[in-house]
Coordinates of C-alpha atoms in Angstrom, one line a residue:
X1406 CA -70.4 -0.5 8.9
X1407 CA -68.9 1.4 12.5
X1408 CA -69.4 0.4 15.7
X1409 CA -71.0 4.3 16.2
X1410 CA -73.3 3.3 13.2
X1411 CA -73.5 -0.2 14.7
X1412 CA -74.5 1.5 18.0
X1413 CA -76.5 4.1 16.7
X1414 CA -78.8 2.2 14.3
X1415 CA -79.3 0.3 17.2
X1416 CA -80.8 2.2 19.7
X1417 CA -83.0 3.7 16.9
X1418 CA -84.5 0.3 17.1
X1419 CA -84.7 0.0 20.8
X1420 CA -86.9 3.6 21.0
X1421 CA -88.8 2.2 18.1
X1422 CA -89.7 -1.2 19.4
X1423 CA -90.7 1.7 22.5
X1424 CA -88.0 0.3 25.1
X1425 CA -87.0 2.6 27.4
X1426 CA -83.8 2.1 27.2
X1427 CA -83.1 2.4 23.9
X1428 CA -83.8 6.5 23.9
X1429 CA -82.4 6.4 27.7
X1430 CA -78.9 5.1 25.5
X1431 CA -79.9 7.7 22.6
X1432 CA -79.6 10.2 25.6
X1433 CA -76.4 9.1 26.9
X1434 CA -74.9 9.2 23.9
X1435 CA -75.4 12.1 22.7
X1436 CA -77.3 14.7 25.4
X1437 CA -74.0 16.7 25.7
X1438 CA -72.8 16.9 22.8
X1439 CA -76.5 19.0 22.0
X1440 CA -76.3 20.7 25.2
X1441 CA -73.2 22.8 24.0
X1442 CA -74.7 23.6 20.3
X1443 CA -77.6 24.8 22.2
X1444 CA -75.3 26.4 24.5
X1445 CA -74.4 28.3 21.2
X1446 CA -77.7 29.4 19.7
X1447 CA -79.6 29.8 22.6
X1448 CA -77.6 30.9 25.2
X1449 CA -78.5 30.3 28.1
X1450 CA -78.5 27.3 30.4
X1451 CA -82.0 26.6 31.3
X1452 CA -82.9 27.9 28.3
X1453 CA -80.4 24.9 26.7
X1454 CA -81.4 22.8 28.6
X1455 CA -84.3 22.8 27.5
X1456 CA -84.2 22.3 23.6
X1457 CA -82.6 18.6 24.5
X1458 CA -84.9 17.8 26.9
X1459 CA -87.3 18.4 24.2
X1460 CA -86.1 17.6 21.3
X1461 CA -85.4 14.7 22.9
X1462 CA -88.9 13.3 23.6
X1463 CA -90.1 14.8 19.8
X1464 CA -87.0 12.3 18.5
X1465 CA -88.5 10.2 20.2
X1466 CA -92.2 10.0 18.6
X1467 CA -90.5 10.9 15.2
X1468 CA -88.6 7.8 15.4
X1469 CA -90.3 6.3 12.9
X1470 CA -89.6 9.5 9.7
X1471 CA -85.5 8.3 11.0
X1472 CA -85.0 6.9 7.0
X1473 CA -81.9 6.3 7.7
X1474 CA -81.0 4.6 11.5
X1475 CA -77.0 5.3 10.5
X1476 CA -77.8 8.7 10.4
X1477 CA -79.2 9.1 13.8
X1478 CA -76.1 12.2 15.0
X1479 CA -77.0 14.8 12.0
X1480 CA -81.3 13.6 12.6
X1481 CA -80.9 15.0 15.9
X1482 CA -78.4 17.9 15.6
X1483 CA -81.3 19.1 13.3
X1484 CA -84.1 18.5 16.0
X1485 CA -81.8 20.4 18.1
X1486 CA -81.3 23.5 16.5
X1487 CA -84.9 23.3 14.9
X1488 CA -86.2 23.6 18.3
X1489 CA -83.6 26.1 19.2
X1490 CA -85.1 28.1 17.2
X1491 CA -88.3 27.8 18.1
X1492 CA -87.7 29.1 21.2
X1493 CA -85.8 32.1 20.3
X1494 CA -88.8 33.4 17.7
X1495 CA -91.5 32.6 21.0
X1496 CA -88.8 34.8 23.5
X1497 CA -89.1 36.9 20.4
X1498 CA -85.5 37.7 20.1
X1499 CA -84.6 37.3 16.9
X1500 CA -82.1 38.9 16.8
X1501 CA -80.3 37.0 19.8
X1502 CA -77.3 35.6 18.2
X1503 CA -76.1 39.3 16.9
X1504 CA -76.2 40.7 20.1
X1505 CA -75.7 37.9 23.4
X1506 CA -72.2 38.5 23.6
X1507 CA -69.7 36.6 25.8
X1508 CA -68.1 37.9 28.7
X1509 CA -65.1 40.2 28.2
X1510 CA -62.0 37.5 28.8
X1511 CA -59.0 38.2 29.5
X1512 CA -56.2 39.2 28.0
X1513 CA -53.8 36.2 27.1
X1514 CA -50.0 37.4 25.6
X1515 CA -49.4 35.0 22.8
X1516 CA -45.6 35.1 23.3
X1517 CA -45.8 33.9 27.1
X1518 CA -45.9 30.3 27.1
X1519 CA -50.2 29.9 26.1
X1520 CA -51.8 27.2 27.6
X1521 CA -54.2 25.4 26.4
X1522 CA -57.3 26.8 27.7
X1523 CA -56.1 30.1 27.4
X1524 CA -55.7 29.0 23.6
X1525 CA -59.3 27.7 23.8
X1526 CA -60.2 30.9 25.8
X1527 CA -57.9 32.9 22.3
X1528 CA -60.8 30.9 19.4
X1529 CA -63.8 31.1 21.4
X1530 CA -62.7 35.3 21.7
X1531 CA -62.8 34.7 17.5
X1532 CA -65.1 32.8 17.4
X1533 CA -67.6 34.9 18.8
X1534 CA -67.1 38.0 16.8
X1535 CA -68.1 36.4 13.9
X1536 CA -71.9 37.1 11.9
X1537 CA -73.8 34.5 13.6
X1538 CA -73.6 32.0 10.7
X1539 CA -70.5 31.6 10.3
X1540 CA -70.4 31.1 14.1
X1541 CA -72.7 28.1 13.8
X1542 CA -71.3 26.7 10.8
X1543 CA -67.5 26.4 12.8
X1544 CA -69.7 25.1 16.3
X1545 CA -70.2 22.1 14.0
X1546 CA -67.2 21.6 12.3
X1547 CA -64.5 21.8 14.9
X1548 CA -66.2 21.5 18.4
X1549 CA -68.7 19.0 16.8
X1550 CA -66.4 17.2 13.8
X1551 CA -69.9 16.8 11.7
X1552 CA -68.6 16.3 8.2
X1553 CA -69.9 18.8 5.2
X1554 CA -73.5 16.5 4.2
X1555 CA -73.9 15.5 8.5
X1556 CA -73.9 19.6 8.3
X1557 CA -75.9 19.9 5.3
X1558 CA -77.9 17.9 7.4
X1559 CA -78.3 20.0 10.2
X1560 CA -78.9 23.1 9.1
X1561 CA -81.4 21.2 6.3
X1562 CA -79.1 22.7 2.7
X1563 CA -77.6 20.6 0.2
X1564 CA -74.4 19.1 1.6
X1565 CA -72.4 21.6 -1.0
X1566 CA -73.9 24.2 0.2
X1567 CA -73.0 23.8 3.5
X1568 CA -68.7 22.7 2.2
X1569 CA -68.5 26.4 1.0
X1570 CA -70.0 27.6 4.1
X1571 CA -68.1 26.2 6.1
X1572 CA -64.7 27.3 3.5
X1573 CA -66.1 30.9 4.1
X1574 CA -67.0 30.5 7.5
X1575 CA -62.9 29.0 8.4
X1576 CA -61.4 31.8 6.3
X1577 CA -63.7 34.5 8.1
X1578 CA -62.7 32.5 11.3
X1579 CA -58.8 32.4 10.9
X1580 CA -59.4 35.5 10.0
X1581 CA -60.8 36.8 13.2
X1582 CA -57.9 35.1 15.3
X1583 CA -55.4 37.1 13.3
X1584 CA -57.6 40.0 14.0
X1585 CA -57.0 39.7 18.2
X1586 CA -53.9 38.2 18.8
X1587 CA -52.8 41.2 16.7
X1588 CA -55.4 43.7 18.7
X1589 CA -53.4 41.9 22.2
X1590 CA -50.4 42.3 21.2
X1591 CA -49.6 45.4 18.4
X1592 CA -51.3 48.3 19.7
X1593 CA -47.5 48.9 21.7
X1594 CA -46.3 49.0 19.0
X1595 CA -48.3 50.7 15.0
X1596 CA -50.4 54.2 16.8
X1597 CA -53.1 53.5 14.0
X1598 CA -53.4 50.6 15.2
X1599 CA -53.9 52.1 18.4
X1600 CA -56.5 54.6 17.8
X1601 CA -58.9 52.0 16.5
X1602 CA -58.5 50.5 19.6
X1603 CA -59.1 52.9 22.1
X1604 CA -61.1 52.0 24.6
X1605 CA -61.7 48.3 24.3
X1606 CA -62.3 46.3 26.7
X1607 CA -61.2 43.1 25.0
X1608 CA -64.1 41.5 23.5
X1609 CA -63.8 40.9 19.5
X1610 CA -67.3 42.6 18.2
X1611 CA -67.8 41.2 15.0
X1612 CA -67.5 45.1 13.2
X1613 CA -63.8 45.7 15.3
X1614 CA -62.8 42.8 13.5
X1615 CA -62.9 44.0 10.5
X1616 CA -61.6 47.0 11.0
X1617 CA -58.6 45.7 12.4
X1618 CA -58.5 42.9 10.1
X1619 CA -58.7 45.5 7.4
X1620 CA -56.0 47.5 9.2
X1621 CA -53.9 44.9 8.8
X1622 CA -53.8 43.7 5.4
X1623 CA -52.6 47.4 4.8
X1624 CA -50.2 47.7 7.4
X1625 CA -46.6 45.9 6.8
X1626 CA -45.9 46.0 10.8
X1627 CA -49.5 44.3 12.0
X1628 CA -49.1 42.1 8.8
X1629 CA -46.3 41.0 9.8
X1630 CA -46.9 40.6 13.2
X1631 CA -50.3 38.6 12.2
X1632 CA -47.8 35.9 10.1
X1633 CA -45.4 35.7 12.6
X1634 CA -48.6 34.7 16.4
X1635 CA -50.7 33.1 13.6
X1636 CA -50.5 29.3 13.1
X1637 CA -54.3 28.1 12.1
X1638 CA -54.0 24.7 12.1
X1639 CA -52.3 24.6 16.0
X1640 CA -55.3 27.1 17.7
X1641 CA -58.1 25.5 16.5
X1642 CA -56.6 22.1 16.5
X1643 CA -56.8 22.6 20.7
X1644 CA -59.9 24.3 19.9
X1645 CA -61.2 20.8 19.5
X1646 CA -59.3 19.4 23.1
X1647 CA -62.6 19.9 26.0
X1648 CA -65.1 17.7 25.6
X1649 CA -68.8 19.2 26.4
X1650 CA -70.4 20.9 28.7
X1651 CA -72.5 18.3 30.5
X1652 CA -76.2 17.7 31.0
X1653 CA -76.6 14.2 30.8
X1654 CA -77.5 13.4 34.7
X1655 CA -79.5 17.5 35.0
X1656 CA -82.1 16.8 32.1
X1657 CA -82.7 13.4 31.7
X1658 CA -85.5 12.3 35.0
X1659 CA -87.6 14.7 33.7
X1660 CA -87.4 13.2 30.4
X1661 CA -88.0 9.9 31.8
X1662 CA -90.3 11.2 33.6
X1663 CA -91.9 13.1 30.0
X1664 CA -91.5 10.3 27.9
X1665 CA -94.0 8.0 29.9
X1666 CA -97.0 6.3 28.3
X1667 CA -100.4 8.3 29.8
X1668 CA -98.1 11.6 31.3
X1669 CA -100.1 14.1 29.3
X1670 CA -96.9 15.6 27.8
X1671 CA -98.8 16.6 24.4
X1672 CA -96.6 14.7 21.4
X1673 CA -94.9 17.2 18.8
X1674 CA -96.5 18.6 16.2
X1675 CA -96.1 15.8 13.0
X1676 CA -92.3 17.1 11.5
X1677 CA -92.2 18.1 7.4
X1678 CA -90.0 15.6 7.2
X1679 CA -89.2 11.6 7.4
X1680 CA -85.3 11.4 6.3
X1681 CA -83.0 13.7 7.7
X1682 CA -82.5 16.7 5.4
X1683 CA -82.9 19.0 8.5
X1684 CA -86.1 19.7 7.6
X1685 CA -87.8 19.5 10.5
X1686 CA -90.4 20.7 12.5
X1687 CA -90.2 23.5 14.7
X1688 CA -92.6 23.6 15.9
X1689 CA -91.8 20.1 18.5
X1690 CA -96.1 20.7 21.2
X1691 CA -93.1 19.5 23.5
X1692 CA -91.6 22.0 23.7
X1693 CA -94.6 24.7 24.6
X1694 CA -94.3 25.5 27.7
X1695 CA -96.0 22.3 30.4
X1696 CA -98.0 22.7 33.1
X1697 CA -95.4 19.3 33.9
X1698 CA -92.4 21.4 32.9
X1699 CA -90.4 22.0 36.9
X1700 CA -89.0 24.8 38.2
X1701 CA -84.4 24.0 38.5

């Protein structure tokens, strides 16, 4: 058993004993990566912080339902995902993942010694042009380094289904990267592409991604440009380099207070699954608007 698995098992056992150090250790290990994942789904920083708080509170109270302590990480991702979906439903924003856009990015010149930050911006912009399902799977696989098995557990689908979704998502990301690179550098030399990009502000939408990718498939000049500029392995390797968004010191004091016995914070509704299938009940009473929620 590797060190991480040993540590996860020790953390789970500590939480089961009611040891506060176990919950804090679990939080310190996973809070930032789970917050980063929640930001992909709910977008707003405060909403994502609330998700992390509620998810760890629910996890601490459902810890006996985790049959295999070595599967702690995908189990936490599943709880966070369901909490995000619950929050989006509450806010009547079922289309939020499709409609929410990233800020318009500065144009990157792929031929001008692109640095690591520019590469990450490029991959981030291309990822934003994927459909919500592909975007989430790419994020879990590339940024969070989850295997197909763990992605399946987080999403609540069989591993073979997750593998197929990941394969499709990677293919779509590669096409999006090619479309974005050509769009940012090829319109000067192709009148048809320039027409497609007339009035473009620099953000690749899902619709524009499809149109540009189809154009590249049928244009010899743009196809050559894509082959010259696109190196998916190098781009995606650079994208995995940065750390996760930081939330640990922001949410922990509130979580520690909420998890205190007799805190008055209503416990979560019963979970639907004691394993790590991702079929965790999204309605964790911990996540509802509470009187003790503190403004930040």
